[in-house]
Amino acid sequence: MAKTSDKTSARNRARQALAEKQRKRRERDERIEAAATRYFTAADAIAKARLDAGEAIKALIDEGEPRGEIAELLGISTRDIKTALDTLGDDQQEQVASAQDTHDEAPAEATGDRNVA
C-alpha cells in the first residue's frame, strides 16, 4: 500500500512542478509580448515622426526656402535636413515599389494579359 501512496504522491508533485513551470512560461511569454508591443509601437511612432519631419521640411523647400535658412530657423543642422529628406524619399520609393509589386502580382485576367494558344 505504501508503494501506491508513494507513486500517487510523486505524480502529484510532478503535476504541480509541471503546472508551476507552465505558469512561469505563460507569464514570461506575456511579458515578452507586452515588451514587443511597446517596442513596435514606439518604433512605428518614430518612423511616423521622421516622415512628418521630412514632409514639413519638404514643404518649406517647395516654398523656396533655402536649406541653410530652414536649418537656422529650426535649430538643426543641414545634415539633419538631408537625413529628413532622404527618409521621406526612401519612404516614397518603398511605396512605389510596393505598388509595383502589387500590380505585378495581379492575375492575368485582371491586367488584360492573356496567353492565347
Coordinates of C-alpha atoms in Angstrom, one line a residue:
M1 CA 0.0 0.0 0.0
A2 CA 2.9 2.3 0.7
K3 CA 4.1 2.0 -2.9
T4 CA 0.8 3.1 -4.3
S5 CA 0.8 6.1 -2.0
D6 CA 4.4 7.0 -2.9
K7 CA 3.6 6.8 -6.6
T8 CA 0.5 8.9 -6.2
S9 CA 2.4 11.5 -4.2
A10 CA 5.2 11.5 -6.8
R11 CA 2.7 12.0 -9.6
N12 CA 1.1 14.9 -7.7
R13 CA 4.4 16.6 -7.1
A14 CA 5.3 16.1 -10.8
R15 CA 2.0 17.6 -11.9
Q16 CA 2.5 20.5 -9.5
A17 CA 6.0 21.1 -10.8
L18 CA 4.8 21.0 -14.4
A19 CA 1.9 23.3 -13.7
E20 CA 4.3 25.8 -12.0
K21 CA 6.7 25.6 -14.9
Q22 CA 3.9 26.2 -17.4
R23 CA 2.6 29.1 -15.3
K24 CA 6.0 30.7 -15.3
R25 CA 6.4 30.2 -19.1
R26 CA 3.0 31.8 -19.7
E27 CA 3.9 34.8 -17.5
R28 CA 7.3 35.1 -19.4
D29 CA 5.5 34.9 -22.8
E30 CA 3.1 37.6 -21.7
R31 CA 5.9 39.9 -20.6
I32 CA 7.7 39.3 -23.8
E33 CA 4.6 40.0 -25.8
A34 CA 3.9 43.2 -23.9
A35 CA 7.5 44.4 -24.4
A36 CA 7.4 43.6 -28.1
T37 CA 4.1 45.6 -28.4
R38 CA 5.6 48.6 -26.6
Y39 CA 8.8 48.4 -28.8
F40 CA 7.0 48.2 -32.1
T41 CA 4.5 50.9 -31.1
A42 CA 7.4 53.2 -30.3
A43 CA 9.3 52.2 -33.5
D44 CA 6.3 53.0 -35.6
A45 CA 5.8 56.3 -33.8
I46 CA 9.5 57.2 -34.5
A47 CA 9.1 56.3 -38.2
K48 CA 6.0 58.4 -38.5
A49 CA 7.6 61.4 -36.8
R50 CA 10.6 61.1 -39.2
L51 CA 8.2 61.1 -42.1
D52 CA 6.3 64.1 -40.7
A53 CA 9.6 66.0 -40.2
G54 CA 10.6 65.3 -43.8
E55 CA 7.2 66.4 -45.1
A56 CA 7.4 69.6 -43.1
I57 CA 10.9 70.4 -44.4
K58 CA 10.0 69.5 -48.0
A59 CA 7.0 71.9 -47.8
L60 CA 9.4 74.7 -46.8
I61 CA 11.8 73.8 -49.6
D62 CA 8.9 73.7 -52.1
E63 CA 8.0 77.2 -51.0
G64 CA 11.5 78.3 -52.0
E65 CA 13.2 78.5 -48.6
P66 CA 16.9 77.7 -48.7
R67 CA 18.1 74.7 -46.7
G68 CA 20.5 76.8 -44.7
E69 CA 17.8 79.2 -43.5
I70 CA 15.5 76.3 -42.7
A71 CA 18.3 74.7 -40.6
E72 CA 18.8 78.0 -38.8
L73 CA 15.1 78.6 -38.3
L74 CA 14.6 75.1 -36.8
G75 CA 17.8 75.0 -34.9
I76 CA 19.1 71.9 -36.7
S77 CA 22.0 71.1 -38.9
T78 CA 21.7 70.9 -42.7
R79 CA 22.7 67.3 -42.4
D80 CA 19.5 66.7 -40.3
I81 CA 17.6 68.3 -43.2
K82 CA 19.2 66.0 -45.7
T83 CA 18.5 63.0 -43.4
A84 CA 14.8 64.0 -43.1
L85 CA 14.5 64.4 -46.9
D86 CA 16.3 61.1 -47.5
T87 CA 13.9 59.4 -45.1
L88 CA 11.0 60.9 -46.9
G89 CA 12.4 59.9 -50.3
D90 CA 13.1 56.4 -49.1
D91 CA 9.5 56.0 -47.9
Q92 CA 8.2 57.3 -51.3
Q93 CA 10.4 54.8 -53.1
E94 CA 9.2 52.0 -50.9
Q95 CA 5.6 53.0 -51.6
V96 CA 6.2 53.0 -55.4
A97 CA 8.0 49.6 -55.2
S98 CA 5.1 48.2 -53.1
A99 CA 2.6 49.4 -55.6
Q100 CA 4.5 47.9 -58.4
D101 CA 4.8 44.6 -56.6
T102 CA 1.0 44.6 -56.0
H103 CA 0.5 45.3 -59.7
D104 CA 2.9 42.5 -60.7
E105 CA 1.1 40.0 -58.6
A106 CA -2.3 40.8 -60.2
P107 CA -3.9 37.9 -62.0
A108 CA -3.5 37.9 -65.8
E109 CA -7.3 38.4 -66.4
A110 CA -7.2 41.5 -64.2
T111 CA -4.4 43.1 -66.2
G112 CA -5.7 42.1 -69.6
D113 CA -2.7 39.8 -70.3
R114 CA -3.9 36.6 -71.8
N115 CA -2.0 33.8 -73.4
V116 CA -4.0 32.7 -76.4
A117 CA -2.8 29.5 -78.0

